[in-house]
Amino acid sequence: MKIARYLKSGEPTIGVVIANKYVADLSPMGLDSIYTLLEYYPKSIEIAKEVVNDVEGVNLSTFGEVEFLPPIPRPPKIICLGLNYRDHAEEFGGKPPKEPMLFSKAPTAVIGPDDEIETPTKLTDYEVELAIVIGKRCRHVSKESAKDHVLGFTILNDVSARDIQFKDKQFFRSKSFDTFAPIGPWITTKEGIGDPDNLDIECKLNGYVKQKSNTSNMIFGVYDTVSFISKSVTLEAGDIIGTGTPSGVGSMQKPPKFLKAGDELELTIQNIGTLRNVVV
Ligand code: MG
């Protein structure tokens, strides 16, 4: 099941995606925002399932009638893994980390599908990532029970200002400029994702494939990652975890290719969809 947030007649609404063509409004079921859905998770997912199973009489909109919004407009936290694909660690000239390497992005950097990415420096770069969406608060959770605390998955573009990343001693500023966290186009629930550690992942820049891999190439899998983070930091409903990016980022192209005004990015992950943004 796919949970989308969108503008319908100017009002933020949540719904489920039907047949990759329509969204079914969940607000008549009392689910008036993504935060309400999270508050009543996992019961809210059972309610949404009833809508999917019986769309007769449900208020459907076509994709053309709505404007998709970031599935979580202001996550409590955005935590990311650095160098979680061996080939990306190698292109950066580093060794794969022995345990997950964590950094964070400012929640105010979030934008949604088709929103514009700003380029505050000339060395702004893209990174396609599978993002975990936490559904239920957890702390000190095992790998086995981590799944119970995950709502689902979306796509994150971990936009990065490389000049600042390499100049500062840590990543926060370079990863946190406004517009540097496009997420979407919606959340695929964990029941609908298949094996999250085996999904094709790709990033196209102006129609050309720049990154192409599979999440099976991640060093640390998604539930290992949730368990690991929860041993240091309490995870809360709505938190987003970026699981790292494969090789092919712009700064490691020969010659390097950074984002510039007019560029179009299309990030695709199997069983989720495509997150498109343009650069200004
Ligand atoms: Mg990244």
Coordinates of C-alpha atoms and ligand atoms in Angstrom, one line a residue:
M1 CA 0.0 0.0 0.0
K2 CA 1.2 3.5 -0.8
I3 CA 0.3 6.4 1.5
A4 CA 0.4 9.8 -0.2
R5 CA 0.1 13.4 1.0
Y6 CA -1.3 15.9 -1.5
L7 CA -3.1 19.1 -2.1
K8 CA -6.7 18.6 -3.1
S9 CA -8.7 21.8 -3.8
G10 CA -5.9 23.7 -2.0
E11 CA -6.2 21.5 1.2
P12 CA -3.5 19.1 2.4
T13 CA -5.0 15.6 2.4
I14 CA -3.7 12.1 2.8
G15 CA -4.8 9.1 0.8
V16 CA -3.9 5.8 -0.6
V17 CA -2.6 5.3 -4.2
I18 CA -5.0 3.1 -6.2
A19 CA -3.8 1.4 -9.5
N20 CA -0.9 4.0 -9.8
K21 CA -3.5 6.4 -11.2
Y22 CA -5.8 7.6 -8.4
V23 CA -5.6 8.6 -4.8
A24 CA -8.4 7.7 -2.4
D25 CA -9.0 10.3 0.3
L26 CA -8.6 8.9 3.8
S27 CA -10.0 12.0 5.7
P28 CA -13.6 10.6 5.7
M29 CA -12.1 7.7 7.8
G30 CA -10.8 10.2 10.4
L31 CA -7.3 10.2 9.0
D32 CA -7.0 13.9 8.3
S33 CA -3.2 14.2 8.3
I34 CA 0.0 12.1 8.2
Y35 CA 0.5 12.9 11.9
T36 CA -2.9 11.4 12.8
L37 CA -2.1 8.3 10.8
L38 CA 1.2 8.0 12.8
E39 CA -0.5 8.7 16.1
Y40 CA -2.9 5.8 15.5
Y41 CA -0.3 3.5 13.8
P42 CA -0.7 0.5 13.2
K43 CA -4.5 0.7 13.6
S44 CA -4.6 3.5 11.0
I45 CA -3.1 1.2 8.4
E46 CA -5.9 -1.4 9.0
I47 CA -8.4 1.5 8.3
A48 CA -6.5 2.4 5.1
K49 CA -6.6 -1.2 4.0
E50 CA -10.4 -1.2 4.2
V51 CA -10.4 1.7 1.7
V52 CA -8.1 -0.2 -0.7
N53 CA -10.1 -3.3 -0.5
D54 CA -13.4 -1.5 -1.2
V55 CA -13.0 1.6 -3.3
E56 CA -16.7 1.7 -4.1
G57 CA -18.1 5.0 -3.0
V58 CA -14.6 6.3 -2.0
N59 CA -13.7 9.8 -3.1
L60 CA -11.1 9.2 -5.8
S61 CA -8.9 11.9 -7.5
T62 CA -6.8 11.3 -10.5
F63 CA -3.0 12.1 -10.2
G64 CA -3.7 15.1 -12.5
E65 CA -6.2 16.6 -10.1
V66 CA -3.8 16.7 -7.1
E67 CA -0.4 18.1 -6.2
F68 CA 1.8 15.6 -4.3
L69 CA 3.4 17.0 -1.1
P70 CA 6.3 15.6 0.9
P71 CA 4.8 12.5 2.7
I72 CA 6.1 13.9 6.0
P73 CA 6.4 17.7 5.9
R74 CA 8.5 18.1 9.1
P75 CA 10.1 14.8 10.3
P76 CA 11.2 15.0 13.9
K77 CA 14.6 13.8 12.8
I78 CA 16.4 13.0 9.5
I79 CA 19.3 10.6 10.2
C80 CA 21.5 9.4 7.4
L81 CA 24.1 6.7 6.8
G82 CA 27.4 7.7 5.2
L83 CA 29.2 5.3 2.9
N84 CA 26.7 2.4 3.2
Y85 CA 27.4 1.1 -0.4
R86 CA 30.9 -0.4 -0.9
D87 CA 31.3 1.1 -4.4
H88 CA 30.4 4.6 -3.1
A89 CA 32.9 4.3 -0.2
E90 CA 35.5 3.3 -2.8
E91 CA 34.7 6.2 -5.2
F92 CA 35.2 8.5 -2.2
G93 CA 38.5 6.9 -1.6
G94 CA 37.5 5.5 1.7
K95 CA 37.2 2.1 3.3
P96 CA 33.7 0.7 4.0
P97 CA 32.8 1.6 7.6
K98 CA 32.8 -1.2 10.2
E99 CA 29.6 0.1 11.8
P100 CA 27.0 2.5 10.5
M101 CA 28.4 6.1 10.1
L102 CA 25.6 8.5 11.1
F103 CA 24.9 12.1 10.4
S104 CA 21.8 14.2 10.3
K105 CA 20.0 16.7 8.0
A106 CA 17.8 19.6 9.2
P107 CA 14.1 18.7 9.1
T108 CA 13.5 22.2 7.6
A109 CA 15.3 21.0 4.4
V110 CA 12.4 18.8 3.4
I111 CA 10.6 19.5 0.1
G112 CA 8.3 17.4 -1.9
P113 CA 7.9 15.9 -5.4
D114 CA 8.3 18.4 -8.2
D115 CA 9.6 21.1 -5.8
E116 CA 12.7 23.1 -6.7
I117 CA 16.2 22.3 -5.4
E118 CA 18.3 25.4 -4.7
T119 CA 22.0 25.4 -5.4
P120 CA 23.6 27.6 -2.7
T121 CA 27.1 26.6 -3.9
K122 CA 28.5 25.6 -7.3
L123 CA 29.3 22.1 -5.9
T124 CA 25.8 20.9 -5.1
D125 CA 25.4 17.2 -5.7
Y126 CA 22.6 14.5 -5.8
E127 CA 22.3 11.2 -3.9
V128 CA 19.5 8.7 -4.3
E129 CA 18.6 6.8 -1.1
L130 CA 16.1 4.4 0.2
A131 CA 14.6 6.1 3.2
I132 CA 13.0 4.3 6.2
V133 CA 10.0 5.9 7.8
I134 CA 9.6 5.2 11.5
G135 CA 6.0 4.4 12.5
K136 CA 6.3 3.8 16.2
R137 CA 8.7 5.1 18.9
C138 CA 11.6 2.7 19.7
R139 CA 14.7 2.5 21.8
H140 CA 17.1 -0.4 22.2
V141 CA 15.2 -2.4 19.7
S142 CA 16.6 -5.7 18.3
K143 CA 17.0 -6.3 14.6
E144 CA 14.1 -8.8 14.8
S145 CA 11.7 -6.4 16.4
A146 CA 12.8 -3.3 14.5
K147 CA 10.4 -4.1 11.7
D148 CA 7.4 -3.6 14.1
H149 CA 8.5 0.0 14.4
V150 CA 8.8 0.8 10.7
L151 CA 5.8 2.3 8.8
G152 CA 7.4 2.0 5.4
F153 CA 9.8 3.5 2.9
T154 CA 10.1 6.5 0.6
I155 CA 12.8 8.0 -1.6
L156 CA 15.3 10.6 -0.2
N157 CA 17.6 12.8 -2.3
D158 CA 20.4 13.5 0.1
V159 CA 21.4 16.7 -1.6
S160 CA 24.9 17.8 -0.5
A161 CA 27.1 20.8 -1.0
R162 CA 30.5 19.0 -1.5
D163 CA 32.7 22.1 -1.0
I164 CA 31.2 22.6 2.5
Q165 CA 31.1 18.9 3.2
F166 CA 34.8 18.6 2.7
K167 CA 35.7 21.9 4.4
D168 CA 33.7 21.5 7.6
K169 CA 34.7 18.8 10.0
Q170 CA 31.2 17.3 10.0
F171 CA 28.3 17.0 7.5
F172 CA 25.4 18.9 9.1
R173 CA 25.7 22.3 7.3
S174 CA 26.5 20.8 3.8
K175 CA 23.5 18.5 4.0
S176 CA 21.0 20.8 5.6
F177 CA 20.5 23.8 3.3
D178 CA 16.8 24.5 2.7
T179 CA 15.5 22.3 -0.2
F180 CA 18.3 19.7 0.4
A181 CA 16.0 16.9 1.5
P182 CA 13.5 16.1 -1.3
I183 CA 11.3 13.1 -0.2
G184 CA 8.5 11.3 -1.8
P185 CA 6.6 10.7 -4.0
W186 CA 4.8 8.8 -1.2
I187 CA 5.4 6.1 1.5
T188 CA 5.2 2.4 0.5
T189 CA 4.2 0.5 3.6
K190 CA 6.5 -2.3 4.7
E191 CA 3.8 -4.8 3.8
G192 CA 4.0 -3.6 0.2
I193 CA 7.7 -3.1 -0.3
G194 CA 8.8 -6.7 -0.7
D195 CA 12.3 -7.2 0.7
P196 CA 13.7 -3.7 1.4
D197 CA 17.2 -5.1 1.2
N198 CA 16.7 -6.1 -2.4
L199 CA 15.3 -3.2 -4.4
D200 CA 16.5 -1.7 -7.6
I201 CA 17.6 1.9 -7.1
E202 CA 18.4 4.5 -9.8
C203 CA 19.1 8.2 -10.3
K204 CA 18.7 9.9 -13.7
L205 CA 20.0 13.4 -14.4
N206 CA 18.4 15.0 -17.4
G207 CA 17.3 11.6 -18.6
Y208 CA 20.7 9.9 -18.3
V209 CA 21.3 7.2 -15.7
K210 CA 24.0 8.3 -13.2
Q211 CA 23.4 5.9 -10.3
K212 CA 22.2 2.4 -10.7
S213 CA 22.3 -0.3 -8.0
N214 CA 20.3 -2.5 -5.8
T215 CA 19.8 -2.1 -2.0
S216 CA 21.2 -5.6 -1.6
N217 CA 24.6 -3.8 -2.1
M218 CA 24.1 -1.9 1.1
I219 CA 26.6 -2.8 3.8
F220 CA 24.1 -2.5 6.6
G221 CA 20.5 -3.6 5.9
V222 CA 17.5 -1.6 6.9
Y223 CA 16.4 -3.4 10.1
D224 CA 20.1 -3.7 11.3
T225 CA 20.3 0.1 10.8
V226 CA 17.1 0.8 12.8
S227 CA 18.3 -1.5 15.6
F228 CA 21.8 0.2 15.6
I229 CA 20.5 3.7 15.7
S230 CA 17.9 2.9 18.4
K231 CA 20.8 1.9 20.7
S232 CA 22.0 5.5 20.7
V233 CA 19.0 7.6 19.9
T234 CA 15.3 7.2 20.6
L235 CA 13.5 6.9 17.2
E236 CA 10.0 8.5 17.0
A237 CA 7.1 8.2 14.6
G238 CA 7.8 10.2 11.5
D239 CA 11.6 10.1 11.7
I240 CA 13.3 9.5 8.4
I241 CA 16.5 7.4 8.0
G242 CA 18.5 7.7 4.7
T243 CA 20.3 4.4 4.1
G244 CA 23.1 5.8 2.0
T245 CA 23.7 6.1 -1.7
P246 CA 25.4 4.0 -4.4
S247 CA 28.3 5.1 -6.6
G248 CA 27.8 7.6 -9.5
V249 CA 27.4 10.9 -7.6
G250 CA 28.2 14.0 -9.6
S251 CA 31.3 14.9 -7.7
M252 CA 32.9 11.6 -8.7
Q253 CA 32.1 11.8 -12.4
K254 CA 35.1 12.4 -14.7
P255 CA 35.0 15.3 -15.1
P256 CA 32.8 16.1 -12.1
K257 CA 29.3 17.2 -12.9
F258 CA 27.5 19.3 -10.3
L259 CA 23.9 20.5 -10.3
K260 CA 22.9 23.6 -12.2
A261 CA 19.7 25.5 -12.9
G262 CA 17.4 23.7 -15.2
D263 CA 18.6 20.2 -14.4
E264 CA 16.0 17.6 -13.9
L265 CA 16.5 14.7 -11.4
E266 CA 14.4 11.5 -11.4
L267 CA 15.1 9.1 -8.5
T268 CA 13.4 5.7 -8.8
I269 CA 13.2 2.8 -6.4
Q270 CA 11.5 -0.5 -7.1
N271 CA 8.1 -0.8 -5.4
I272 CA 8.0 2.9 -4.5
G273 CA 8.0 5.0 -7.6
T274 CA 9.9 8.1 -9.0
L275 CA 10.7 11.3 -7.1
R276 CA 11.2 14.1 -9.6
N277 CA 12.7 17.5 -8.8
V278 CA 14.1 20.4 -10.9
V279 CA 17.1 22.5 -9.9
V280 CA 17.1 26.3 -9.8
Ligands
MG1 MG 23.9 10.3 1.6

